[in-house]
Coordinates of C-alpha atoms in Angstrom, one line a residue:
Chain A
M12 CA 22.5 22.5 95.7
K13 CA 25.5 24.8 95.0
Q14 CA 27.7 25.0 97.8
F15 CA 31.0 26.9 98.2
I16 CA 33.1 24.0 99.6
E17 CA 36.8 22.9 99.9
G18 CA 37.8 20.1 97.1
S19 CA 38.6 17.6 100.1
R20 CA 35.2 18.4 101.6
A21 CA 33.8 17.5 98.2
V22 CA 35.3 14.2 98.1
A23 CA 33.9 13.7 101.5
E24 CA 30.7 14.4 100.8
A25 CA 30.7 12.0 97.2
V26 CA 31.7 9.4 99.9
K27 CA 29.0 9.7 102.2
L28 CA 26.5 10.0 99.6
C29 CA 27.6 6.8 97.9
R30 CA 27.1 5.0 101.6
P31 CA 30.5 3.1 102.2
G32 CA 30.3 0.7 105.0
V33 CA 33.9 0.9 105.9
I34 CA 36.3 3.4 105.6
S35 CA 40.0 3.3 106.8
A36 CA 42.8 5.8 106.0
Y37 CA 46.3 6.8 107.5
P38 CA 46.9 10.6 107.6
I39 CA 49.1 12.2 105.1
T40 CA 49.1 15.7 103.7
P41 CA 47.4 17.0 101.3
Q42 CA 44.9 14.1 101.9
T43 CA 44.3 14.6 105.4
H44 CA 41.3 16.9 105.2
I45 CA 39.1 14.3 103.2
V46 CA 39.6 11.5 105.8
E47 CA 39.3 14.0 108.9
E48 CA 35.9 15.3 107.4
L49 CA 34.6 11.7 107.0
A50 CA 36.0 10.7 110.4
Q51 CA 33.9 13.7 111.7
M52 CA 31.2 12.4 109.4
V53 CA 30.9 9.1 111.2
A54 CA 31.7 10.3 115.0
Q55 CA 28.4 12.7 114.5
G56 CA 26.6 10.2 113.4
D57 CA 25.7 11.7 109.8
L58 CA 27.3 8.5 108.1
N59 CA 26.9 4.9 109.1
A60 CA 30.0 3.6 108.7
Q61 CA 32.8 2.2 110.6
F62 CA 36.0 3.9 110.5
V63 CA 38.9 2.4 110.8
N64 CA 42.3 3.9 112.3
V65 CA 45.3 2.1 111.2
E66 CA 49.3 2.3 111.9
S67 CA 50.2 2.7 108.0
E68 CA 48.7 3.0 104.6
H69 CA 49.9 -0.8 104.0
S70 CA 47.3 -1.5 106.5
A71 CA 44.7 0.9 105.3
A72 CA 44.8 -0.6 102.0
S73 CA 44.8 -4.2 103.4
L74 CA 41.8 -3.4 105.5
V75 CA 39.6 -1.8 102.8
L76 CA 40.9 -5.2 100.8
G77 CA 39.4 -7.6 103.5
A78 CA 36.3 -5.4 103.8
T79 CA 35.5 -5.2 100.2
A80 CA 35.9 -9.0 100.0
T81 CA 33.5 -9.8 102.3
G82 CA 30.9 -7.7 100.4
V83 CA 31.2 -4.1 102.0
R84 CA 31.4 -1.0 100.0
S85 CA 34.8 0.7 101.2
F86 CA 36.7 3.9 100.6
T87 CA 40.2 5.1 101.5
A88 CA 42.1 8.1 100.1
T89 CA 46.1 8.6 100.5
S90 CA 49.1 10.5 98.8
S91 CA 52.6 10.3 97.9
Q92 CA 54.8 7.9 99.8
G93 CA 51.6 6.9 101.4
L94 CA 50.2 5.3 98.2
L95 CA 54.0 4.0 97.2
L96 CA 53.8 2.1 100.8
M97 CA 50.4 0.7 99.6
A98 CA 51.7 -0.5 96.4
E99 CA 51.9 -4.2 97.1
V100 CA 48.1 -4.1 98.0
L101 CA 47.1 -1.7 95.1
F102 CA 48.1 -4.9 92.8
N103 CA 46.7 -7.3 95.3
I104 CA 43.1 -5.4 95.0
A105 CA 43.4 -5.4 91.5
G106 CA 44.1 -8.7 90.9
L107 CA 41.4 -10.2 93.5
R108 CA 38.9 -8.1 91.4
L109 CA 37.7 -6.3 94.0
P110 CA 35.9 -3.2 93.3
L111 CA 37.1 -0.4 95.4
V112 CA 37.3 3.5 95.4
L113 CA 40.6 5.4 96.3
T114 CA 41.5 9.1 96.2
C115 CA 44.7 10.0 95.5
A116 CA 45.5 13.6 96.4
N117 CA 48.8 13.9 94.1
R118 CA 51.9 15.1 95.7
A119 CA 55.7 14.7 94.6
V120 CA 57.6 12.1 96.1
S121 CA 60.6 11.8 98.1
A122 CA 63.9 12.7 98.5
P123 CA 64.2 15.3 98.9
I124 CA 60.7 15.7 100.7
N125 CA 58.1 17.9 99.4
I126 CA 54.5 18.0 100.2
W127 CA 53.6 19.8 96.9
N128 CA 51.8 18.7 93.8
D129 CA 52.9 16.8 90.9
H130 CA 51.8 13.4 89.6
Q131 CA 54.9 11.2 90.2
D132 CA 52.9 8.9 93.0
A133 CA 49.6 7.8 90.8
E134 CA 51.8 7.4 87.5
T135 CA 54.2 5.1 89.5
V136 CA 51.5 2.8 90.0
R137 CA 49.5 3.1 86.4
D138 CA 50.4 -0.5 86.0
S139 CA 48.6 -1.9 89.0
G140 CA 45.5 -3.0 87.1
W141 CA 43.8 0.3 88.9
I142 CA 41.0 2.5 86.4
Q143 CA 42.5 6.2 86.7
L144 CA 40.8 9.3 86.5
W145 CA 42.0 12.7 86.7
A146 CA 39.9 15.6 88.0
E147 CA 40.2 19.4 86.5
D148 CA 38.2 21.1 88.8
M149 CA 35.8 20.2 92.3
Q150 CA 32.8 19.7 90.4
D151 CA 35.1 16.8 88.8
V152 CA 36.1 15.6 92.0
M153 CA 32.4 15.3 93.3
D154 CA 31.2 13.6 90.2
L155 CA 34.2 11.2 89.3
H156 CA 33.6 9.9 92.8
I157 CA 29.8 9.0 92.2
Q158 CA 30.6 7.4 88.9
A159 CA 33.6 5.4 90.2
Y160 CA 31.8 3.2 92.6
K161 CA 29.2 2.8 89.6
L162 CA 32.1 1.4 87.1
S163 CA 34.1 -0.1 89.7
E164 CA 30.8 -2.4 91.0
D165 CA 29.5 -3.2 87.5
K166 CA 29.8 -7.0 86.7
R167 CA 31.3 -6.3 83.6
V168 CA 34.5 -4.6 85.4
C169 CA 35.1 -5.6 88.9
L170 CA 38.3 -3.2 89.3
P171 CA 39.3 -0.7 91.6
V172 CA 39.1 3.0 90.7
M173 CA 41.6 5.7 91.6
I174 CA 40.5 9.2 91.8
N175 CA 43.4 11.6 91.2
M176 CA 43.0 15.3 92.1
D177 CA 45.9 17.6 92.4
G178 CA 47.3 18.2 95.9
Y179 CA 46.5 21.7 97.4
I180 CA 45.1 23.3 93.8
L181 CA 42.0 20.9 94.2
T182 CA 42.1 19.4 97.8
H183 CA 42.7 23.0 99.6
G184 CA 40.6 24.7 97.1
I185 CA 37.4 26.2 97.6
E186 CA 35.1 26.3 94.9
V187 CA 31.6 26.3 93.7
V188 CA 30.0 23.0 93.6
D189 CA 26.7 21.5 92.8
V190 CA 26.1 19.1 95.6
P191 CA 23.9 16.2 94.7
T192 CA 20.6 14.9 96.7
Q193 CA 20.9 11.7 98.5
E194 CA 17.8 10.2 96.4
Q195 CA 19.6 11.1 92.9
V196 CA 22.8 8.9 94.1
D197 CA 20.7 6.3 95.1
K198 CA 18.9 6.3 91.9
F199 CA 22.1 6.0 90.1
L200 CA 24.5 4.0 92.4
P201 CA 22.5 0.6 93.2
K202 CA 23.4 -1.4 96.8
Y203 CA 26.9 -3.0 96.2
N204 CA 26.1 -6.6 95.1
P205 CA 29.0 -8.7 94.4
L206 CA 29.5 -11.8 92.4
Y207 CA 31.2 -13.6 95.0
K208 CA 31.8 -12.6 98.6
L209 CA 33.9 -14.0 101.5
D210 CA 31.2 -15.6 104.1
V211 CA 31.7 -17.9 106.9
D212 CA 28.6 -19.9 106.0
K213 CA 29.7 -20.2 102.3
P214 CA 33.6 -20.8 102.3
M215 CA 35.4 -20.0 99.8
T216 CA 39.2 -18.5 98.9
L217 CA 40.2 -15.5 97.1
G218 CA 43.6 -14.9 95.5
F219 CA 45.0 -18.7 95.9
L220 CA 47.9 -19.6 93.8
A221 CA 48.0 -19.6 90.1
G222 CA 51.0 -21.2 89.1
P223 CA 52.4 -20.7 85.3
D224 CA 49.3 -22.8 84.0
Y225 CA 47.1 -20.0 85.2
Y226 CA 48.3 -16.6 86.1
L227 CA 48.8 -15.4 82.5
E228 CA 44.7 -15.6 81.9
T229 CA 44.2 -13.8 85.0
R230 CA 46.5 -10.7 83.3
Y231 CA 44.8 -11.2 80.1
A232 CA 41.2 -10.8 81.9
I233 CA 42.0 -7.7 83.5
Q234 CA 43.7 -6.2 79.9
S235 CA 40.5 -7.4 78.5
T236 CA 38.1 -5.6 81.0
M237 CA 40.3 -2.5 80.8
S238 CA 39.6 -2.6 76.8
D239 CA 35.5 -3.1 77.7
C240 CA 35.6 0.1 80.1
L241 CA 36.4 2.3 77.4
K242 CA 33.0 1.5 76.1
I243 CA 31.4 1.2 79.6
I244 CA 32.6 4.6 81.1
P245 CA 30.7 6.4 78.2
E246 CA 27.5 4.5 79.3
I247 CA 28.0 5.5 82.8
V248 CA 28.4 9.5 81.8
A249 CA 25.2 8.9 79.8
D250 CA 23.5 7.7 82.9
F251 CA 25.0 10.1 85.3
K252 CA 23.9 13.0 82.7
N253 CA 20.0 11.6 82.9
I254 CA 19.9 11.5 86.7
F255 CA 22.0 14.5 87.8
G256 CA 21.7 17.0 84.5
R257 CA 25.3 17.3 83.6
S258 CA 27.9 15.5 81.6
R259 CA 30.8 15.1 83.5
G260 CA 33.7 12.5 83.3
G261 CA 34.7 10.2 80.6
L262 CA 37.5 9.3 78.6
V263 CA 38.5 12.5 77.0
E264 CA 37.4 16.2 76.5
T265 CA 38.7 18.4 73.3
Y266 CA 38.8 22.0 73.5
R267 CA 38.8 24.5 70.9
A268 CA 41.1 21.6 69.1
E269 CA 39.3 20.7 66.2
D270 CA 40.8 23.5 63.8
A271 CA 43.9 23.6 65.9
Q272 CA 47.6 23.6 64.3
S273 CA 48.8 23.5 68.2
V274 CA 47.3 21.5 70.9
I275 CA 48.6 20.7 74.2
V276 CA 47.5 17.2 75.7
A277 CA 47.3 17.2 79.3
K278 CA 45.6 15.8 82.7
G279 CA 44.2 17.5 85.8
S280 CA 43.9 21.1 87.2
I281 CA 46.5 22.3 84.7
I282 CA 43.8 22.3 82.0
G283 CA 42.0 24.9 83.3
T284 CA 45.2 27.4 83.1
I285 CA 45.8 25.8 79.4
K286 CA 41.9 26.6 78.5
D287 CA 42.3 30.3 79.6
T288 CA 45.9 30.5 77.5
V289 CA 44.1 29.0 74.7
D290 CA 41.4 31.4 75.1
E291 CA 43.9 34.4 74.9
L292 CA 45.8 33.1 72.3
R293 CA 42.7 32.5 70.0
N294 CA 42.0 36.3 70.8
E295 CA 45.4 37.0 69.3
G296 CA 44.3 34.7 66.2
K297 CA 46.8 32.1 67.2
K298 CA 44.8 28.4 66.0
V299 CA 45.7 26.6 69.3
G300 CA 43.5 24.2 71.3
A301 CA 43.7 21.6 74.2
V302 CA 43.0 17.8 75.0
K303 CA 42.2 17.1 78.1
I304 CA 42.7 13.2 79.1
I305 CA 40.2 12.2 81.9
T306 CA 40.9 8.6 81.9
T307 CA 44.6 7.4 81.6
R308 CA 43.8 3.6 82.6
P309 CA 42.2 2.0 80.8
F310 CA 44.2 4.5 78.0
P311 CA 41.9 5.7 75.3
A312 CA 43.9 5.0 72.1
E313 CA 41.4 5.0 69.8
V314 CA 39.5 8.3 70.8
L315 CA 43.2 10.1 71.4
N316 CA 44.0 9.2 68.3
K317 CA 41.0 10.7 66.7
C318 CA 41.3 13.7 68.6
L319 CA 44.8 14.5 67.2
L320 CA 44.4 13.1 63.8
G321 CA 45.5 16.1 61.4
I322 CA 46.9 18.5 64.3
A323 CA 50.1 19.5 63.0
N324 CA 51.9 20.3 66.4
I325 CA 51.3 18.2 69.8
A326 CA 52.7 18.8 72.7
V327 CA 52.3 16.6 75.8
V328 CA 52.5 18.5 79.0
E329 CA 53.1 16.4 82.4
K330 CA 53.4 16.6 85.9
A331 CA 55.7 13.5 86.2
I332 CA 58.7 11.9 84.5
S333 CA 59.7 7.9 84.0
L334 CA 63.2 9.1 85.0
G335 CA 66.1 8.1 82.5
A336 CA 63.1 7.6 80.0
F337 CA 60.2 10.2 79.1
G338 CA 57.3 11.5 80.4
P339 CA 54.9 8.2 81.0
L340 CA 51.8 9.8 79.2
F341 CA 53.9 11.0 76.5
A342 CA 55.0 7.3 75.8
D343 CA 51.7 6.5 75.7
I344 CA 50.9 8.6 73.2
K345 CA 53.6 8.0 71.3
A346 CA 52.6 4.3 71.0
V347 CA 49.0 5.0 69.6
L348 CA 49.7 8.1 67.4
S349 CA 49.7 7.4 63.6
A350 CA 52.6 7.6 62.2
N351 CA 52.5 11.1 60.1
P352 CA 55.7 12.4 59.3
K353 CA 54.3 16.0 59.1
Q354 CA 52.8 15.9 62.9
K355 CA 55.3 17.3 65.6
L356 CA 55.0 15.3 68.8
S357 CA 56.8 17.2 71.5
N358 CA 57.2 16.5 75.5
F359 CA 57.1 19.2 78.4
I360 CA 57.8 18.4 81.6
V361 CA 56.3 21.3 84.5
G362 CA 55.4 21.9 87.8
L363 CA 57.1 19.1 89.5
G364 CA 57.3 19.4 93.2
G365 CA 54.6 22.1 93.5
R366 CA 56.4 24.5 90.7
D367 CA 53.6 27.1 90.2
I368 CA 52.4 27.0 86.4
S369 CA 51.5 30.0 85.3
K370 CA 49.5 31.3 81.9
Q371 CA 53.2 32.3 81.0
T372 CA 54.3 28.8 81.0
I373 CA 51.9 27.9 79.0
R374 CA 52.4 30.4 76.4
E375 CA 56.3 29.4 76.4
I376 CA 55.2 25.8 75.7
F377 CA 52.7 27.1 72.6
E378 CA 55.9 29.0 71.4
K379 CA 58.1 26.3 71.8
L380 CA 55.8 23.2 70.6
V381 CA 55.8 24.5 66.6
K382 CA 59.7 24.3 66.6
T383 CA 60.5 20.7 68.4
D384 CA 59.9 17.4 69.1
E385 CA 62.2 16.7 71.3
T386 CA 61.0 14.9 74.5
C387 CA 61.4 15.6 78.2
Q388 CA 62.0 19.3 77.9
F389 CA 62.0 21.0 81.6
I390 CA 60.6 24.0 81.7
G391 CA 61.0 26.7 84.5
I392 CA 64.6 25.3 85.3
K393 CA 66.9 27.7 87.2
P394 CA 70.5 27.3 86.0
E395 CA 72.0 28.8 89.1
L396 CA 70.7 25.8 91.0
L397 CA 72.7 23.5 88.6
T398 CA 75.9 24.8 88.9
G399 CA 77.4 21.9 90.8
E400 CA 78.7 24.3 93.8
N401 CA 78.0 23.3 97.2
P402 CA 76.1 25.9 98.4
Q403 CA 76.9 25.2 101.7
E404 CA 80.8 26.3 100.7
S405 CA 79.4 29.7 99.8
F406 CA 78.0 30.2 102.9
S407 CA 81.3 29.3 105.3
D408 CA 82.8 32.7 104.5
E409 CA 80.0 34.9 106.0
Chain B
M10 CA 37.9 38.6 86.9
K11 CA 39.1 39.8 90.5
E12 CA 42.5 38.7 92.1
I13 CA 43.1 39.0 96.0
R14 CA 46.6 37.8 97.5
I15 CA 46.8 37.8 101.1
H16 CA 50.3 37.8 103.0
A17 CA 50.4 36.4 106.2
R18 CA 52.4 34.1 108.8
A19 CA 51.2 30.1 108.7
G20 CA 48.7 30.4 111.6
Q21 CA 47.1 33.7 111.6
G22 CA 44.3 32.3 110.0
A23 CA 44.9 33.4 105.7
I24 CA 43.3 30.4 104.8
T25 CA 39.8 31.1 107.0
T26 CA 40.1 35.1 105.7
A27 CA 40.5 33.8 102.0
T28 CA 37.3 31.3 102.9
I29 CA 35.4 34.0 104.4
L30 CA 36.3 36.2 101.5
G31 CA 35.1 34.0 98.6
H32 CA 31.9 33.1 100.9
A33 CA 30.9 36.9 101.0
Y34 CA 31.4 37.1 96.7
F35 CA 29.7 33.5 96.3
A36 CA 26.4 35.4 98.5
E37 CA 26.5 37.9 95.9
G38 CA 26.3 35.0 93.1
K39 CA 29.7 35.2 92.1
F40 CA 32.2 32.4 91.3
P41 CA 35.3 32.5 93.7
Y42 CA 38.1 30.2 94.2
A43 CA 40.2 30.6 97.5
F44 CA 43.3 28.6 97.8
P45 CA 46.4 28.8 100.0
Y46 CA 50.1 28.4 98.7
F47 CA 52.3 27.2 102.1
G48 CA 56.1 28.3 102.0
A49 CA 58.0 26.6 104.7
A50 CA 54.8 24.5 105.9
R51 CA 56.0 25.8 109.3
M52 CA 54.0 27.9 111.9
G53 CA 55.0 31.5 112.0
A54 CA 56.4 31.2 108.3
P55 CA 55.3 33.9 105.6
M56 CA 52.4 32.4 103.5
N57 CA 49.9 33.3 100.8
A58 CA 46.3 32.9 100.4
F59 CA 44.9 33.9 97.5
V60 CA 41.1 34.4 96.0
R61 CA 40.2 34.6 92.2
V62 CA 36.6 35.5 91.6
D63 CA 34.4 35.9 88.2
E64 CA 30.9 36.3 87.0
K65 CA 31.8 32.6 85.9
P66 CA 33.7 29.5 87.1
V67 CA 37.3 30.4 87.4
R68 CA 39.6 27.7 85.5
L69 CA 43.1 29.4 86.1
R70 CA 44.7 27.3 88.6
S71 CA 48.2 29.6 89.2
Q72 CA 49.2 31.9 92.1
V73 CA 48.0 35.5 91.8
Y74 CA 50.9 37.7 90.4
E75 CA 49.2 40.6 89.4
P76 CA 46.5 41.1 92.2
D77 CA 44.0 43.9 92.1
F78 CA 44.0 43.9 96.0
L79 CA 46.1 43.3 98.8
I80 CA 45.4 42.4 102.1
I81 CA 48.7 42.2 104.9
A82 CA 47.6 40.6 107.9
D83 CA 50.8 41.2 109.4
A84 CA 52.8 44.5 108.5
T85 CA 56.3 42.9 109.4
L86 CA 56.1 41.0 106.7
M87 CA 56.7 44.1 104.5
R88 CA 60.5 44.4 106.1
G89 CA 62.8 43.0 103.6
F90 CA 60.3 41.8 101.2
N91 CA 58.0 43.9 98.5
C92 CA 54.6 42.5 99.2
F93 CA 53.3 45.1 96.6
T94 CA 54.9 43.2 93.9
G95 CA 52.6 43.1 90.5
L96 CA 50.2 44.9 92.4
K97 CA 47.6 46.5 89.8
N98 CA 48.1 50.3 88.9
K99 CA 44.6 51.2 90.6
G100 CA 44.9 48.3 92.9
V101 CA 44.0 48.5 96.7
A102 CA 46.2 47.5 99.8
I103 CA 44.5 46.6 103.2
I104 CA 47.3 46.5 106.1
N105 CA 46.8 45.2 109.5
E106 CA 48.9 48.1 111.1
K107 CA 47.9 51.2 113.6
E108 CA 50.7 54.1 112.5
T109 CA 50.1 55.2 108.7
L110 CA 53.7 54.2 107.1
D111 CA 55.6 55.8 104.6
L112 CA 56.0 53.0 102.0
K113 CA 58.1 53.4 99.0
E114 CA 56.5 50.7 97.1
V115 CA 53.3 52.3 96.8
K116 CA 52.6 53.5 93.1
P117 CA 50.8 56.7 92.4
G118 CA 47.1 55.5 91.7
Q119 CA 47.5 52.9 94.2
K120 CA 45.6 53.1 97.3
V121 CA 46.7 52.0 100.7
F122 CA 44.7 51.5 104.0
F123 CA 45.9 50.9 107.6
V124 CA 43.5 49.3 109.9
P125 CA 44.3 48.8 113.5
A126 CA 43.1 45.2 113.0
N127 CA 44.7 43.7 116.1
D128 CA 43.1 46.5 118.6
I129 CA 39.6 46.2 116.7
A130 CA 40.0 42.2 117.2
M131 CA 41.3 42.9 121.0
E132 CA 38.3 44.9 121.6
T133 CA 35.6 42.5 119.9
I134 CA 36.9 38.9 120.2
G135 CA 39.4 39.5 123.0
R136 CA 42.3 38.0 121.2
P137 CA 44.5 39.1 118.3
I138 CA 43.0 37.7 115.7
A139 CA 42.6 40.4 113.0
N140 CA 41.1 38.7 109.9
T141 CA 37.6 39.6 110.2
A142 CA 38.6 43.2 110.9
L143 CA 40.6 43.2 107.8
L144 CA 37.6 41.9 105.9
G145 CA 35.6 44.3 107.0
A146 CA 38.0 47.3 106.1
F147 CA 38.0 45.3 102.6
A148 CA 34.7 45.5 102.0
A149 CA 34.5 49.3 102.5
A150 CA 37.6 50.1 100.8
T151 CA 37.0 48.2 97.6
N152 CA 32.7 48.2 97.6
E153 CA 33.7 44.5 96.3
F154 CA 30.6 43.3 98.5
K155 CA 28.0 44.5 100.6
L156 CA 28.4 44.5 104.4
D157 CA 25.4 42.1 104.8
S158 CA 27.3 39.2 102.2
L159 CA 30.2 39.3 104.4
I160 CA 28.3 38.9 107.7
E161 CA 26.6 36.3 105.8
A162 CA 29.9 34.4 105.3
I163 CA 31.3 34.9 108.7
N164 CA 27.9 32.8 110.3
K165 CA 28.6 30.2 107.6
R166 CA 32.1 30.1 109.0
F167 CA 31.8 30.4 112.6
S168 CA 29.2 29.0 115.5
E169 CA 27.2 31.2 117.0
N170 CA 29.2 33.0 119.7
L171 CA 32.6 33.1 117.8
A172 CA 30.1 34.4 115.0
K173 CA 28.8 37.6 116.8
V174 CA 32.2 38.4 118.2
N175 CA 33.7 38.0 114.4
I176 CA 30.8 40.1 113.1
A177 CA 31.6 42.8 115.5
A178 CA 34.9 43.2 114.3
A179 CA 33.9 43.1 110.6
Q180 CA 31.7 45.9 111.6
K181 CA 34.3 48.1 113.5
G182 CA 36.6 47.3 110.2
Y183 CA 33.7 48.8 108.0
E184 CA 33.2 51.5 110.0
F185 CA 36.8 52.4 110.4
I186 CA 37.4 52.7 106.9
S187 CA 34.3 54.4 105.9
K188 CA 34.7 56.9 108.8
A189 CA 38.7 56.9 108.2
T190 CA 39.0 60.3 108.6
T191 CA 39.1 60.1 112.3
Y192 CA 42.2 58.0 112.4
G193 CA 43.8 59.6 109.5
A194 CA 44.2 56.2 108.2
K195 CA 43.8 56.9 104.5
R196 CA 47.1 57.7 102.1
T197 CA 46.4 57.9 98.4

């Protein structure tokens, strides 16, 4: 049924429909509404799960790790500093091959403190062994969560999934969402039935010491599964379409890119703004398009290479930076793009700490990308803030 | 596509206003996207909420720079700050203010409606929470949706008793604009 609901509510509804047994989280802006909604559902008896309040994100992640290891479907959500406090546990969850779903309400990382949206939090833990999916709108938010449990718990996968949704823009935005029925979700998502679980009647241990003779293979196994996921994710999208009647999720989506001379590659909610700008520029006769990356881990190298083949000018536009190097998405794309000296590949950094990205910002990038193959071009810099003068000194005379 | 910018102070309920406004459009089969922007993230600090609405799903995720409509929930926000920046040439503004102010920012062709929304809220709700009175005024001033759609949206947002008083506020706001001559509140 179509409902006009907040993005955070869409997450809570999706999670509820997936029937988790344990939810644990520590509140952090802009993730808070998600777990507030879930806590209320549990308190009102609408969701038969245990909601565990904890003293930090490290504990929240540890708690859902433990719950999942005992064979219970679990959920947590966080943002920014919270995700980074979880970092150690995130690597453990993936290393233990535990299926789990986490929502990251993407937010900038301190210092200086900033509660607004960018992608630095999730990008910083991209090497943890988690599958990473990125939502463009509220329907994506709803549908990716339902798909994520199926993907994560698939016996061929057994890896955790992080759903990324832009803080405020999606978490606090309200939009029309088609909320599926419980029957549909039950048909799509079978009960969680792990290969192994911690059980006092059948004792075993998980995550025991693996020395130099064993550790390398554990990493190889995750890498190999990640590669398999590039085939499994499209299968899940097809299953989803059969039951829910719409195609959402997947690896990559192209928008008017087939005959384009210039494309922007991006992920998350900015894609909507890019699509609108592409339409305007197309009406003005410019051959432009967009490529939306939905899955960044595993990285869909082959599919992307195919989409970008023959496109003269490509710009990777991202809300994160590996300081001292490049935008992380740019580095990945640069690594897979077939060597073609006629192709220009550039990298633009936008929207850090919530700096607004308008259609004008995107137009500016479409104008610049044909002229350059520079990396890390910051868009929207205010030169007056870079003078090196101490603003307190100029105030002291008043 | 229509764009609405709400100017308020954090804590005045601008997000609720945007939510109800969006829901009224949704009740008429439109595709709204309502969203906030917090400035200083402190109670009382100026903040904006926005609604963008279309016949098809809205994809644009930026803030609103050239609104069709403005709702100014607190007239003191206009001191030293031009809330009218970017308002379209035939744009309409609804301002929570008893007096008819002379606003130099307003261009010919733009319409401004002053609504004593705090007074209406005191009468109907018993507290100076002006949002639903302003939304009633918005419906009458813009003809963007029917009063019934707004009432449906208010019923969706509030439980029975609160809904009742807020509907009364919306109706009074609506009537105030549709019979505006009584208070001389219209300025064209």
